[in-house]
Amino acid sequence: MTTMNTVARAGADRYRWMVGLPTTPRGWTQLLVALVAGLWALQWSAQGAQLSPTELANGLPQIADFIGRTWPPDWRILDRLWAPAMETVQIAVWGTLLGALAAVPVSFLAARNLQGPRWLYQLTRQGLNVTRSVNELILALVFVSAVGLGPFPGVLALAVHGAGMLGKFFAEAIEEIDQGPLEALRATGARPLQVIVFGVLPQVVTAWIAVVLYRFEVNLRSATVLGMVGAGGLGFELVGSLKLFKYQETATCIIVITVMVVLADLVSSQLRRAIRDQGRH
């Protein structure tokens, strides 16, 4: 019996460690306070968001009615969607490329471990925060008013927002590298640019490529929406069909967008897996 109790206590201690349960009355009190605060925050958020399962249940017939009007999709417009689909891909490609090119130099200034001036590090970090806090749709509206309708404002919107996101990810990848090669290069009298080229880039390039591929997936999804504000692509066709109540054409646009995103995800996943395997070797 004693042996069984010992085993049971050992098992309980093991699972207590796994879930991080407290072991003192003060710890349990703090956990209870945290749980109560969390539940209150959820309740407060639900009130602000006006969550209403009843309204959702009452609206299900309208959703079913809308889906019924979209069926069957109008496949006759596929030829017309080919050019906007390619335009969407082109927007995503150039938005990703320009965003990555802008993020590379900024990421070195935003990495704490590269021993840059403290004020420059803080300024760059806050700049990245501001850049990625503005939604792509807002940026697209700004650029549409600046350069007119078409795919170009979509490219600029994705590039600016992507520079903020990629700059943050690039900088965090730099901060996680092994400092040994950097210290060895500095000890030999290497200049900052040499430290970056020979000490930093070889350690982060694999992670950077994987992040850029993932960002392309995100940009492809975003590019399909930017057309709603006149920034070209399939989004423009989607909004046009909705405004004209041509819901069967809307369904076709949605299916084409879904297929594009799925294909991009498959290709990107294969490329990221190949890059990770290459990095291990």
mmCIF file of C-alpha atoms in Angstrom:
data_model
loop_
_atom_site.group_PDB
_atom_site.id
_atom_site.type_symbol
_atom_site.label_atom_id
_atom_site.label_comp_id
_atom_site.label_asym_id
_atom_site.label_seq_id
_atom_site.Cartn_x
_atom_site.Cartn_y
_atom_site.Cartn_z
ATOM 1 C CA MET A 1 0.000 0.000 0.000
ATOM 2 C CA THR A 2 2.830 2.357 0.869
ATOM 3 C CA THR A 3 4.513 1.572 -2.415
ATOM 4 C CA MET A 4 1.305 2.359 -4.333
ATOM 5 C CA ASN A 5 0.919 5.681 -2.498
ATOM 6 C CA THR A 6 4.501 6.580 -3.293
ATOM 7 C CA VAL A 7 3.983 5.789 -6.953
ATOM 8 C CA ALA A 8 0.739 7.781 -7.017
ATOM 9 C CA ARG A 9 2.429 10.791 -5.397
ATOM 10 C CA ALA A 10 5.318 10.528 -7.842
ATOM 11 C CA GLY A 11 2.890 10.447 -10.755
ATOM 12 C CA ALA A 12 0.944 13.399 -9.381
ATOM 13 C CA ASP A 13 4.169 15.370 -8.896
ATOM 14 C CA ARG A 14 5.195 14.598 -12.439
ATOM 15 C CA TYR A 15 1.908 15.819 -13.929
ATOM 16 C CA ARG A 16 1.880 18.782 -11.544
ATOM 17 C CA TRP A 17 5.236 19.810 -13.034
ATOM 18 C CA MET A 18 3.946 19.283 -16.584
ATOM 19 C CA VAL A 19 0.953 21.609 -16.153
ATOM 20 C CA GLY A 20 2.767 24.010 -13.837
ATOM 21 C CA LEU A 21 0.352 23.701 -10.901
ATOM 22 C CA PRO A 22 1.280 25.627 -7.735
ATOM 23 C CA THR A 23 2.483 23.796 -4.638
ATOM 24 C CA THR A 24 1.734 26.397 -1.940
ATOM 25 C CA PRO A 25 -1.470 28.071 -0.680
ATOM 26 C CA ARG A 26 -0.164 31.406 -1.932
ATOM 27 C CA GLY A 27 0.408 29.902 -5.366
ATOM 28 C CA TRP A 28 -3.121 28.485 -5.465
ATOM 29 C CA THR A 29 -4.504 31.886 -4.449
ATOM 30 C CA GLN A 30 -2.615 33.609 -7.248
ATOM 31 C CA LEU A 31 -3.840 30.983 -9.703
ATOM 32 C CA LEU A 32 -7.442 31.494 -8.571
ATOM 33 C CA VAL A 33 -7.109 35.264 -8.911
ATOM 34 C CA ALA A 34 -5.666 34.833 -12.400
ATOM 35 C CA LEU A 35 -8.524 32.534 -13.419
ATOM 36 C CA VAL A 36 -11.156 34.951 -12.095
ATOM 37 C CA ALA A 37 -9.456 37.859 -13.881
ATOM 38 C CA GLY A 38 -9.298 35.831 -17.108
ATOM 39 C CA LEU A 39 -12.989 34.916 -16.920
ATOM 40 C CA TRP A 40 -13.897 38.543 -16.249
ATOM 41 C CA ALA A 41 -11.829 39.643 -19.257
ATOM 42 C CA LEU A 42 -13.614 37.114 -21.465
ATOM 43 C CA GLN A 43 -17.010 38.290 -20.222
ATOM 44 C CA TRP A 44 -16.049 41.930 -20.760
ATOM 45 C CA SER A 45 -14.819 41.142 -24.278
ATOM 46 C CA ALA A 46 -18.011 39.218 -25.078
ATOM 47 C CA GLN A 47 -20.135 42.189 -24.062
ATOM 48 C CA GLY A 48 -18.068 44.589 -26.129
ATOM 49 C CA ALA A 49 -18.146 42.279 -29.153
ATOM 50 C CA GLN A 50 -21.900 41.759 -28.663
ATOM 51 C CA LEU A 51 -21.603 37.992 -28.936
ATOM 52 C CA SER A 52 -25.067 36.567 -29.438
ATOM 53 C CA PRO A 53 -25.573 32.882 -30.285
ATOM 54 C CA THR A 54 -29.303 33.620 -30.566
ATOM 55 C CA GLU A 55 -28.811 36.176 -33.320
ATOM 56 C CA LEU A 56 -26.478 33.800 -35.109
ATOM 57 C CA ALA A 57 -29.078 31.024 -34.945
ATOM 58 C CA ASN A 58 -31.768 33.403 -36.241
ATOM 59 C CA GLY A 59 -29.498 34.429 -39.116
ATOM 60 C CA LEU A 60 -28.725 30.905 -40.303
ATOM 61 C CA PRO A 61 -31.714 30.839 -42.708
ATOM 62 C CA GLN A 62 -30.404 34.019 -44.385
ATOM 63 C CA ILE A 63 -26.974 32.432 -44.719
ATOM 64 C CA ALA A 64 -28.529 29.329 -46.236
ATOM 65 C CA ASP A 65 -30.545 31.517 -48.611
ATOM 66 C CA PHE A 66 -27.406 33.338 -49.772
ATOM 67 C CA ILE A 67 -25.532 30.073 -50.329
ATOM 68 C CA GLY A 68 -28.529 28.766 -52.278
ATOM 69 C CA ARG A 69 -28.406 31.784 -54.587
ATOM 70 C CA THR A 70 -24.724 31.166 -55.337
ATOM 71 C CA TRP A 71 -25.350 27.606 -56.512
ATOM 72 C CA PRO A 72 -24.478 26.452 -59.072
ATOM 73 C CA PRO A 73 -21.388 28.575 -59.796
ATOM 74 C CA ASP A 74 -21.271 30.250 -63.168
ATOM 75 C CA TRP A 75 -18.342 28.512 -64.845
ATOM 76 C CA ARG A 76 -18.823 30.538 -68.022
ATOM 77 C CA ILE A 77 -16.830 33.426 -66.546
ATOM 78 C CA LEU A 78 -13.679 31.378 -65.950
ATOM 79 C CA ASP A 79 -12.079 32.771 -69.099
ATOM 80 C CA ARG A 80 -12.741 36.273 -67.807
ATOM 81 C CA LEU A 81 -11.171 35.486 -64.426
ATOM 82 C CA TRP A 82 -7.880 34.238 -65.846
ATOM 83 C CA ALA A 83 -6.333 37.697 -66.256
ATOM 84 C CA PRO A 84 -7.429 38.977 -62.784
ATOM 85 C CA ALA A 85 -6.120 35.766 -61.201
ATOM 86 C CA MET A 86 -2.707 36.239 -62.798
ATOM 87 C CA GLU A 87 -2.803 39.898 -61.746
ATOM 88 C CA THR A 88 -3.438 38.802 -58.158
ATOM 89 C CA VAL A 89 -0.394 36.518 -58.257
ATOM 90 C CA GLN A 90 1.728 39.305 -59.721
ATOM 91 C CA ILE A 91 0.614 41.707 -56.982
ATOM 92 C CA ALA A 92 1.544 39.146 -54.330
ATOM 93 C CA VAL A 93 4.936 38.420 -55.916
ATOM 94 C CA TRP A 94 6.024 42.049 -56.162
ATOM 95 C CA GLY A 95 4.499 43.008 -52.828
ATOM 96 C CA THR A 96 6.476 40.217 -51.173
ATOM 97 C CA LEU A 97 9.693 41.004 -53.034
ATOM 98 C CA LEU A 98 9.647 44.741 -52.317
ATOM 99 C CA GLY A 99 8.676 44.150 -48.699
ATOM 100 C CA ALA A 100 11.538 41.693 -48.210
ATOM 101 C CA LEU A 101 14.067 44.023 -49.836
ATOM 102 C CA ALA A 102 12.984 46.860 -47.567
ATOM 103 C CA ALA A 103 12.995 44.639 -44.471
ATOM 104 C CA VAL A 104 16.558 43.321 -44.858
ATOM 105 C CA PRO A 105 18.513 46.506 -44.023
ATOM 106 C CA VAL A 106 16.001 47.551 -41.390
ATOM 107 C CA SER A 107 16.235 44.190 -39.598
ATOM 108 C CA PHE A 108 19.938 44.728 -38.798
ATOM 109 C CA LEU A 109 19.093 48.009 -37.077
ATOM 110 C CA ALA A 110 16.238 46.348 -35.172
ATOM 111 C CA ALA A 111 18.355 43.468 -33.796
ATOM 112 C CA ARG A 112 19.508 44.082 -30.236
ATOM 113 C CA ASN A 113 22.525 41.765 -30.408
ATOM 114 C CA LEU A 114 24.339 43.622 -33.213
ATOM 115 C CA GLN A 115 25.539 46.309 -30.781
ATOM 116 C CA GLY A 116 24.013 49.278 -32.575
ATOM 117 C CA PRO A 117 23.086 52.522 -30.823
ATOM 118 C CA ARG A 118 20.292 51.988 -28.318
ATOM 119 C CA TRP A 119 18.260 54.939 -29.593
ATOM 120 C CA LEU A 120 18.469 53.676 -33.183
ATOM 121 C CA TYR A 121 17.336 50.206 -32.108
ATOM 122 C CA GLN A 122 14.307 51.632 -30.276
ATOM 123 C CA LEU A 123 13.451 53.985 -33.151
ATOM 124 C CA THR A 124 13.603 51.178 -35.714
ATOM 125 C CA ARG A 125 11.550 48.807 -33.582
ATOM 126 C CA GLN A 126 8.817 51.390 -33.066
ATOM 127 C CA GLY A 127 8.880 52.208 -36.763
ATOM 128 C CA LEU A 128 8.262 48.546 -37.575
ATOM 129 C CA ASN A 129 5.429 48.471 -35.040
ATOM 130 C CA VAL A 130 3.752 51.469 -36.665
ATOM 131 C CA THR A 131 4.225 50.100 -40.185
ATOM 132 C CA ARG A 132 2.633 46.723 -39.538
ATOM 133 C CA SER A 133 -0.142 48.139 -37.346
ATOM 134 C CA VAL A 134 -1.816 49.735 -40.390
ATOM 135 C CA ASN A 135 -3.986 47.249 -42.263
ATOM 136 C CA GLU A 136 -3.289 46.549 -45.924
ATOM 137 C CA LEU A 137 -6.759 47.793 -46.888
ATOM 138 C CA ILE A 138 -6.073 51.177 -45.305
ATOM 139 C CA LEU A 139 -2.710 51.374 -47.037
ATOM 140 C CA ALA A 140 -4.325 50.410 -50.341
ATOM 141 C CA LEU A 141 -6.870 53.226 -49.971
ATOM 142 C CA VAL A 142 -4.036 55.673 -49.347
ATOM 143 C CA PHE A 143 -2.072 54.510 -52.373
ATOM 144 C CA VAL A 144 -5.171 54.385 -54.591
ATOM 145 C CA SER A 145 -5.729 58.063 -53.837
ATOM 146 C CA ALA A 146 -2.051 58.721 -54.575
ATOM 147 C CA VAL A 147 -1.391 56.725 -57.773
ATOM 148 C CA GLY A 148 -4.889 55.824 -58.965
ATOM 149 C CA LEU A 149 -6.770 52.586 -59.474
ATOM 150 C CA GLY A 150 -5.089 49.374 -60.562
ATOM 151 C CA PRO A 151 -2.689 46.755 -59.226
ATOM 152 C CA PHE A 152 0.169 49.153 -58.435
ATOM 153 C CA PRO A 153 -1.389 50.551 -55.217
ATOM 154 C CA GLY A 154 -1.980 46.953 -54.133
ATOM 155 C CA VAL A 155 1.702 46.178 -54.613
ATOM 156 C CA LEU A 156 2.700 49.245 -52.589
ATOM 157 C CA ALA A 157 0.266 48.396 -49.780
ATOM 158 C CA LEU A 158 1.552 44.836 -49.479
ATOM 159 C CA ALA A 159 5.162 46.006 -49.678
ATOM 160 C CA VAL A 160 4.812 48.579 -46.885
ATOM 161 C CA HIS A 161 2.903 46.269 -44.565
ATOM 162 C CA GLY A 162 5.174 43.339 -45.444
ATOM 163 C CA ALA A 163 8.275 45.396 -44.676
ATOM 164 C CA GLY A 164 6.997 45.889 -41.139
ATOM 165 C CA MET A 165 6.134 42.238 -40.628
ATOM 166 C CA LEU A 166 9.220 40.789 -42.290
ATOM 167 C CA GLY A 167 11.494 43.312 -40.593
ATOM 168 C CA LYS A 168 10.258 42.090 -37.213
ATOM 169 C CA PHE A 169 10.700 38.410 -38.108
ATOM 170 C CA PHE A 170 14.115 39.007 -39.660
ATOM 171 C CA ALA A 171 15.305 40.913 -36.589
ATOM 172 C CA GLU A 172 14.092 38.189 -34.235
ATOM 173 C CA ALA A 173 15.919 35.574 -36.313
ATOM 174 C CA ILE A 174 19.105 37.635 -36.001
ATOM 175 C CA GLU A 175 18.686 37.869 -32.227
ATOM 176 C CA GLU A 176 18.522 34.061 -31.947
ATOM 177 C CA ILE A 177 21.782 33.302 -33.779
ATOM 178 C CA ASP A 178 24.942 31.908 -32.204
ATOM 179 C CA GLN A 179 27.116 34.796 -31.017
ATOM 180 C CA GLY A 180 30.341 32.796 -31.234
ATOM 181 C CA PRO A 181 31.083 33.455 -34.931
ATOM 182 C CA LEU A 182 30.294 37.152 -34.468
ATOM 183 C CA GLU A 183 32.661 37.490 -31.515
ATOM 184 C CA ALA A 184 35.383 35.625 -33.403
ATOM 185 C CA LEU A 185 35.057 37.949 -36.388
ATOM 186 C CA ARG A 186 35.125 41.041 -34.182
ATOM 187 C CA ALA A 187 38.224 39.697 -32.410
ATOM 188 C CA THR A 188 40.021 39.496 -35.755
ATOM 189 C CA GLY A 189 39.224 43.137 -36.480
ATOM 190 C CA ALA A 190 36.371 42.542 -38.923
ATOM 191 C CA ARG A 191 34.258 45.540 -39.814
ATOM 192 C CA PRO A 192 30.505 45.622 -39.066
ATOM 193 C CA LEU A 193 29.632 44.865 -42.696
ATOM 194 C CA GLN A 194 31.981 41.875 -42.691
ATOM 195 C CA VAL A 195 30.425 40.613 -39.459
ATOM 196 C CA ILE A 196 26.985 40.783 -41.085
ATOM 197 C CA VAL A 197 28.044 39.120 -44.347
ATOM 198 C CA PHE A 198 30.177 36.322 -42.885
ATOM 199 C CA GLY A 199 28.691 35.914 -39.397
ATOM 200 C CA VAL A 200 25.004 36.804 -39.523
ATOM 201 C CA LEU A 201 23.698 36.015 -42.993
ATOM 202 C CA PRO A 202 24.886 32.356 -43.141
ATOM 203 C CA GLN A 203 22.946 31.674 -39.920
ATOM 204 C CA VAL A 204 19.664 33.391 -40.835
ATOM 205 C CA VAL A 205 19.267 33.000 -44.585
ATOM 206 C CA THR A 206 17.385 29.686 -44.301
ATOM 207 C CA ALA A 207 14.925 31.056 -41.756
ATOM 208 C CA TRP A 208 14.509 34.238 -43.795
ATOM 209 C CA ILE A 209 13.607 32.343 -46.966
ATOM 210 C CA ALA A 210 11.011 30.275 -45.086
ATOM 211 C CA VAL A 211 9.441 33.428 -43.651
ATOM 212 C CA VAL A 212 9.365 35.112 -47.071
ATOM 213 C CA LEU A 213 7.582 32.095 -48.564
ATOM 214 C CA TYR A 214 5.013 32.194 -45.795
ATOM 215 C CA ARG A 215 4.597 35.926 -46.338
ATOM 216 C CA PHE A 216 3.879 35.267 -50.013
ATOM 217 C CA GLU A 217 0.975 33.025 -48.976
ATOM 218 C CA VAL A 218 -0.388 35.788 -46.758
ATOM 219 C CA ASN A 219 0.047 38.375 -49.501
ATOM 220 C CA LEU A 220 -1.767 36.182 -52.005
ATOM 221 C CA ARG A 221 -4.768 36.050 -49.679
ATOM 222 C CA SER A 222 -4.570 39.772 -49.026
ATOM 223 C CA ALA A 223 -4.214 40.600 -52.730
ATOM 224 C CA THR A 224 -7.582 38.984 -53.410
ATOM 225 C CA VAL A 225 -9.161 41.415 -50.940
ATOM 226 C CA LEU A 226 -7.329 44.576 -51.980
ATOM 227 C CA GLY A 227 -9.285 44.612 -55.226
ATOM 228 C CA MET A 228 -12.323 45.551 -53.171
ATOM 229 C CA VAL A 229 -10.890 49.056 -52.796
ATOM 230 C CA GLY A 230 -9.838 49.337 -56.438
ATOM 231 C CA ALA A 231 -6.373 47.797 -56.177
ATOM 232 C CA GLY A 232 -6.904 45.264 -58.965
ATOM 233 C CA GLY A 233 -6.944 41.491 -58.929
ATOM 234 C CA LEU A 234 -9.753 39.037 -58.293
ATOM 235 C CA GLY A 235 -11.142 41.137 -55.477
ATOM 236 C CA PHE A 236 -12.342 43.687 -58.005
ATOM 237 C CA GLU A 237 -14.298 40.999 -59.880
ATOM 238 C CA LEU A 238 -15.656 39.639 -56.613
ATOM 239 C CA VAL A 239 -16.988 42.988 -55.463
ATOM 240 C CA GLY A 240 -18.404 43.736 -58.890
ATOM 241 C CA SER A 241 -20.418 40.516 -58.916
ATOM 242 C CA LEU A 242 -21.736 41.203 -55.427
ATOM 243 C CA LYS A 243 -22.818 44.728 -56.314
ATOM 244 C CA LEU A 244 -24.672 43.442 -59.376
ATOM 245 C CA PHE A 245 -26.268 40.607 -57.331
ATOM 246 C CA LYS A 246 -24.662 38.021 -59.612
ATOM 247 C CA TYR A 247 -24.122 35.571 -56.781
ATOM 248 C CA GLN A 248 -23.319 32.627 -59.028
ATOM 249 C CA GLU A 249 -20.401 34.603 -60.438
ATOM 250 C CA THR A 250 -19.444 35.446 -56.846
ATOM 251 C CA ALA A 251 -19.275 31.732 -56.062
ATOM 252 C CA THR A 252 -16.988 31.169 -59.045
ATOM 253 C CA CYS A 253 -14.672 33.951 -57.875
ATOM 254 C CA ILE A 254 -14.528 32.468 -54.382
ATOM 255 C CA ILE A 255 -13.743 29.009 -55.747
ATOM 256 C CA VAL A 256 -10.935 30.372 -57.930
ATOM 257 C CA ILE A 257 -9.481 32.295 -54.968
ATOM 258 C CA THR A 258 -9.639 29.184 -52.781
ATOM 259 C CA VAL A 259 -7.891 27.046 -55.389
ATOM 260 C CA MET A 260 -5.147 29.661 -55.786
ATOM 261 C CA VAL A 261 -4.553 29.855 -52.041
ATOM 262 C CA VAL A 262 -4.495 26.054 -51.665
ATOM 263 C CA LEU A 263 -2.013 25.662 -54.522
ATOM 264 C CA ALA A 264 0.203 28.418 -53.119
ATOM 265 C CA ASP A 265 0.120 26.744 -49.710
ATOM 266 C CA LEU A 266 1.109 23.364 -51.170
ATOM 267 C CA VAL A 267 3.980 24.793 -53.200
ATOM 268 C CA SER A 268 5.195 26.980 -50.336
ATOM 269 C CA SER A 269 5.051 24.078 -47.876
ATOM 270 C CA GLN A 270 7.127 21.896 -50.193
ATOM 271 C CA LEU A 271 9.709 24.645 -50.655
ATOM 272 C CA ARG A 272 9.936 25.321 -46.901
ATOM 273 C CA ARG A 273 10.364 21.616 -46.209
ATOM 274 C CA ALA A 274 13.122 21.374 -48.816
ATOM 275 C CA ILE A 275 14.861 24.412 -47.324
ATOM 276 C CA ARG A 276 14.687 22.959 -43.794
ATOM 277 C CA ASP A 277 16.073 19.622 -45.026
ATOM 278 C CA GLN A 278 18.873 21.421 -46.845
ATOM 279 C CA GLY A 279 19.653 23.419 -43.710
ATOM 280 C CA ARG A 280 20.024 20.220 -41.654
ATOM 281 C CA HIS A 281 22.574 18.871 -44.135
#
